């Protein structure tokens, strides 16, 4: 069964450094998402991406964040200058469609630790 | 705005007993409701969804969920729990078209042998 994959599984970085989290969505999916979960809190939506542009983003997704689909398979989340509060589990997801009934398929997550 | 509440951080149940993981929601329109499960070191896996129609929805691994509009609930159930069902369960809701999922905080299910 096809799966969303994410690398690395764990990233440790110092405050102020740039990080890039990588995701390979399921190959025939067209819609891509990033979510995050701070320890002990809810899974929160960050951004959705379709047709090489952002379709929706949350208040969390400020100028420090950017997303890119650099080739036909990868989908990346970049945090330009990390803060301590960016420490969280980051999940990538993809779906075939964007209708309300479309389920999203999630990767295993990247745990980002900012020190 | 939409929101989801999972009132129990953890649910313990003996193997073979029925299990229920609770979820209540709040939306302005008609809800689309989902359950996901997360096993250790794995991504969230889709279990089942309610879109419209029959209030009892059947999903993967023998799980089912009952949509109750009057109580704004979508509780996850299974008639006979397995030790392998032990995992983290997330309820999610979507309201307005194209609006992203809103997830609950998750409920840890522990099935005791």
Short mmCIF file of C-alpha atoms in Angstrom, two decimals:
data_model
loop_
_atom_site.label_atom_id
_atom_site.label_comp_id
_atom_site.label_asym_id
_atom_site.label_seq_id
_atom_site.Cartn_x
_atom_site.Cartn_y
_atom_site.Cartn_z
CA UNK A 1 0.00 0.00 0.00
CA UNK A 2 1.45 3.40 -0.95
CA UNK A 3 2.53 5.58 1.96
CA UNK A 4 3.62 9.14 2.57
CA UNK A 5 7.24 9.20 3.69
CA UNK A 6 9.10 11.90 5.60
CA UNK A 7 12.75 12.58 6.28
CA UNK A 8 14.44 12.95 8.65
CA UNK A 9 12.54 11.25 11.44
CA UNK A 10 14.22 13.52 14.00
CA UNK A 11 15.97 16.84 13.46
CA UNK A 12 17.82 18.76 16.14
CA UNK A 13 18.78 22.33 15.34
CA UNK A 14 19.91 25.45 17.11
CA UNK A 15 17.69 28.50 17.43
CA UNK A 16 18.05 30.79 14.44
CA UNK A 17 19.11 28.05 12.04
CA UNK A 18 17.23 27.10 8.90
CA UNK A 19 15.70 23.65 8.58
CA UNK A 20 14.12 21.85 5.66
CA UNK A 21 11.73 19.02 6.31
CA UNK A 22 11.13 16.66 3.42
CA UNK A 23 8.13 14.65 2.36
CA UNK A 24 7.34 12.32 -0.51
CA UNK A 25 3.55 12.26 -0.99
CA UNK A 26 1.66 9.37 -2.56
CA UNK A 27 2.41 9.49 -6.27
CA UNK A 28 -1.06 10.10 -7.76
CA UNK A 29 -2.10 12.63 -5.12
CA UNK A 30 -2.54 16.26 -6.09
CA UNK A 31 -3.05 18.07 -2.79
CA UNK A 32 -0.39 18.39 -0.15
CA UNK A 33 -0.45 19.58 3.43
CA UNK A 34 1.73 20.27 6.43
CA UNK A 35 0.48 19.97 9.99
CA UNK A 36 2.30 20.17 13.29
CA UNK A 37 1.72 18.88 16.78
CA UNK A 38 3.41 20.49 19.74
CA UNK A 39 3.88 17.95 22.52
CA UNK A 40 0.65 17.45 24.42
CA UNK A 41 -1.37 19.68 22.11
CA UNK A 42 -3.64 19.28 19.11
CA UNK A 43 -2.56 18.55 15.58
CA UNK A 44 -2.66 21.97 13.88
CA UNK A 45 -2.98 22.80 10.21
CA UNK A 46 -0.14 24.83 8.70
CA UNK A 47 -0.57 24.98 4.94
CA UNK A 48 -2.14 23.33 1.92
CA UNK A 49 -0.57 23.27 -1.55
CA UNK A 50 -2.02 22.53 -4.95
CA UNK A 51 -0.87 23.13 -8.49
CA UNK A 52 2.42 24.56 -7.30
CA UNK A 53 0.95 27.21 -5.10
CA UNK A 54 -0.35 27.64 -1.58
CA UNK A 55 -4.13 27.23 -1.46
CA UNK A 56 -4.64 27.88 2.26
CA UNK A 57 -2.50 28.69 5.24
CA UNK A 58 -3.05 29.20 8.93
CA UNK A 59 -1.97 32.02 11.19
CA UNK A 60 0.94 29.85 12.30
CA UNK A 61 2.36 29.83 8.78
CA UNK A 62 4.10 33.20 8.89
CA UNK A 63 6.97 34.58 6.83
CA UNK A 64 9.42 32.23 8.52
CA UNK A 65 7.78 29.28 6.78
CA UNK A 66 7.78 28.35 3.12
CA UNK A 67 6.83 25.30 1.10
CA UNK A 68 8.05 24.02 -2.21
CA UNK A 69 7.58 21.15 -4.57
CA UNK A 70 11.03 21.20 -6.17
CA UNK A 71 10.42 18.20 -8.41
CA UNK A 72 7.68 15.72 -9.23
CA UNK A 73 7.98 13.78 -6.00
CA UNK A 74 9.20 15.87 -3.07
CA UNK A 75 7.29 18.40 -0.98
CA UNK A 76 9.33 20.45 1.48
CA UNK A 77 8.69 22.70 4.45
CA UNK A 78 11.37 25.26 5.21
CA UNK A 79 11.65 27.18 8.45
CA UNK A 80 13.96 30.09 7.82
CA UNK A 81 15.05 30.97 11.34
CA UNK A 82 13.90 28.49 13.91
CA UNK A 83 12.58 29.48 17.32
CA UNK A 84 12.27 27.38 20.45
CA UNK A 85 8.50 27.29 20.00
CA UNK A 86 8.89 25.63 16.60
CA UNK A 87 9.79 22.42 18.41
CA UNK A 88 7.05 19.99 17.43
CA UNK A 89 6.20 16.94 15.37
CA UNK A 90 5.60 17.98 11.76
CA UNK A 91 3.32 15.84 9.63
CA UNK A 92 3.05 15.89 5.88
CA UNK A 93 -0.17 14.70 4.26
CA UNK A 94 -1.54 14.24 0.78
CA UNK A 95 -4.90 13.56 -0.80
CA UNK A 96 -6.28 12.78 -4.22
CA UNK A 97 -8.97 15.44 -3.98
CA UNK A 98 -9.76 18.44 -1.83
CA UNK A 99 -13.47 17.92 -1.33
CA UNK A 100 -14.69 17.76 2.24
CA UNK A 101 -15.10 14.01 1.93
CA UNK A 102 -11.51 13.37 0.85
CA UNK A 103 -9.40 11.66 3.43
CA UNK A 104 -5.80 12.74 3.81
CA UNK A 105 -2.93 10.31 4.12
CA UNK A 106 -0.27 11.24 6.63
CA UNK A 107 3.41 10.52 6.90
CA UNK A 108 5.07 9.32 10.12
CA UNK A 109 6.23 12.80 11.01
CA UNK A 110 9.50 14.59 11.64
CA UNK A 111 10.24 15.50 15.22
CA UNK A 112 11.92 18.90 15.24
CA UNK A 113 13.80 19.90 18.35
CA UNK A 114 15.07 23.47 18.55
CA UNK A 115 17.66 24.11 21.24
CA UNK B 1 -15.22 28.05 13.40
CA UNK B 2 -14.97 24.36 14.01
CA UNK B 3 -13.66 22.39 16.96
CA UNK B 4 -13.31 18.87 18.21
CA UNK B 5 -13.13 17.58 21.77
CA UNK B 6 -11.81 14.23 22.87
CA UNK B 7 -12.61 14.27 26.58
CA UNK B 8 -10.43 11.31 27.60
CA UNK B 9 -6.65 11.42 27.43
CA UNK B 10 -6.51 7.65 27.84
CA UNK B 11 -8.94 4.76 27.68
CA UNK B 12 -8.08 1.37 29.19
CA UNK B 13 -10.03 -1.71 28.20
CA UNK B 14 -9.52 -5.43 28.65
CA UNK B 15 -8.90 -7.53 25.59
CA UNK B 16 -12.16 -8.93 24.25
CA UNK B 17 -14.28 -6.22 25.81
CA UNK B 18 -16.07 -3.56 23.77
CA UNK B 19 -14.31 -0.23 23.46
CA UNK B 20 -15.51 3.33 22.97
CA UNK B 21 -13.38 6.39 22.25
CA UNK B 22 -15.39 9.57 22.57
CA UNK B 23 -15.48 12.59 20.27
CA UNK B 24 -17.73 15.63 20.21
CA UNK B 25 -17.61 18.39 17.63
CA UNK B 26 -18.76 21.91 16.93
CA UNK B 27 -19.32 23.25 13.42
CA UNK B 28 -21.44 25.97 11.87
CA UNK B 29 -22.78 23.79 9.08
CA UNK B 30 -22.94 20.11 8.34
CA UNK B 31 -19.92 18.18 9.55
CA UNK B 32 -17.69 15.77 7.77
CA UNK B 33 -16.15 13.62 10.50
CA UNK B 34 -13.10 11.38 10.45
CA UNK B 35 -11.22 9.04 12.72
CA UNK B 36 -7.51 8.43 12.38
CA UNK B 37 -5.20 6.09 14.29
CA UNK B 38 -1.51 6.55 14.97
CA UNK B 39 0.73 3.62 15.87
CA UNK B 40 4.19 4.31 17.29
CA UNK B 41 6.57 5.78 14.69
CA UNK B 42 3.89 5.73 12.01
CA UNK B 43 1.79 8.41 10.35
CA UNK B 44 -1.88 8.97 11.04
CA UNK B 45 -3.86 6.24 9.31
CA UNK B 46 -7.39 6.81 8.08
CA UNK B 47 -9.96 4.58 9.82
CA UNK B 48 -13.38 5.81 8.74
CA UNK B 49 -15.44 8.84 7.88
CA UNK B 50 -18.98 10.15 8.03
CA UNK B 51 -20.17 12.24 5.12
CA UNK B 52 -23.88 11.66 4.89
CA UNK B 53 -26.40 8.83 5.07
CA UNK B 54 -26.41 6.05 7.63
CA UNK B 55 -25.39 7.28 11.07
CA UNK B 56 -23.41 4.10 11.74
CA UNK B 57 -20.22 4.07 9.74
CA UNK B 58 -18.01 0.99 9.41
CA UNK B 59 -14.29 1.31 8.84
CA UNK B 60 -10.98 -0.52 8.89
CA UNK B 61 -9.91 -3.17 11.43
CA UNK B 62 -13.48 -3.78 12.67
CA UNK B 63 -13.99 -0.25 13.94
CA UNK B 64 -17.23 1.64 13.57
CA UNK B 65 -18.50 5.05 14.62
CA UNK B 66 -21.90 6.46 15.30
CA UNK B 67 -22.83 9.96 14.19
CA UNK B 68 -25.29 11.57 16.59
CA UNK B 69 -26.39 15.00 15.38
CA UNK B 70 -28.42 15.91 18.47
CA UNK B 71 -25.49 15.18 20.76
CA UNK B 72 -22.90 16.44 18.24
CA UNK B 73 -20.91 13.28 18.82
CA UNK B 74 -19.01 10.80 16.70
CA UNK B 75 -17.81 8.10 19.08
CA UNK B 76 -15.52 5.35 17.83
CA UNK B 77 -16.46 1.81 18.80
CA UNK B 78 -15.34 -1.76 18.43
CA UNK B 79 -17.25 -4.78 19.76
CA UNK B 80 -14.17 -6.72 20.88
CA UNK B 81 -10.84 -5.02 21.56
CA UNK B 82 -7.50 -6.52 20.53
CA UNK B 83 -4.13 -5.81 22.14
CA UNK B 84 -2.99 -4.65 18.69
CA UNK B 85 -5.63 -1.88 18.81
CA UNK B 86 -3.48 -0.07 21.39
CA UNK B 87 -2.59 3.23 19.74
CA UNK B 88 -3.39 6.93 19.65
CA UNK B 89 -6.77 7.82 18.12
CA UNK B 90 -7.62 11.19 16.62
CA UNK B 91 -11.03 12.56 15.73
CA UNK B 92 -11.17 15.26 13.03
CA UNK B 93 -13.84 17.48 11.49
CA UNK B 94 -14.20 19.51 8.31
CA UNK B 95 -16.96 22.05 7.81
CA UNK B 96 -16.68 24.55 5.02
CA UNK B 97 -15.42 23.19 1.76
CA UNK B 98 -11.63 23.35 1.42
CA UNK B 99 -11.23 24.21 5.09
CA UNK B 100 -8.54 22.03 6.60
CA UNK B 101 -9.08 19.39 9.19
CA UNK B 102 -9.47 20.35 12.82
CA UNK B 103 -8.16 17.56 14.99
CA UNK B 104 -8.84 16.57 18.55
CA UNK B 105 -5.96 16.23 20.96
CA UNK B 106 -5.99 12.45 20.65
CA UNK B 107 -6.96 9.60 22.97
CA UNK B 108 -4.51 6.88 23.90
CA UNK B 109 -6.18 3.49 23.83
CA UNK B 110 -4.57 0.83 25.96
CA UNK B 111 -5.91 -2.71 25.55
CA UNK B 112 -4.87 -4.89 28.44
CA UNK B 113 -4.25 -8.61 27.77
#
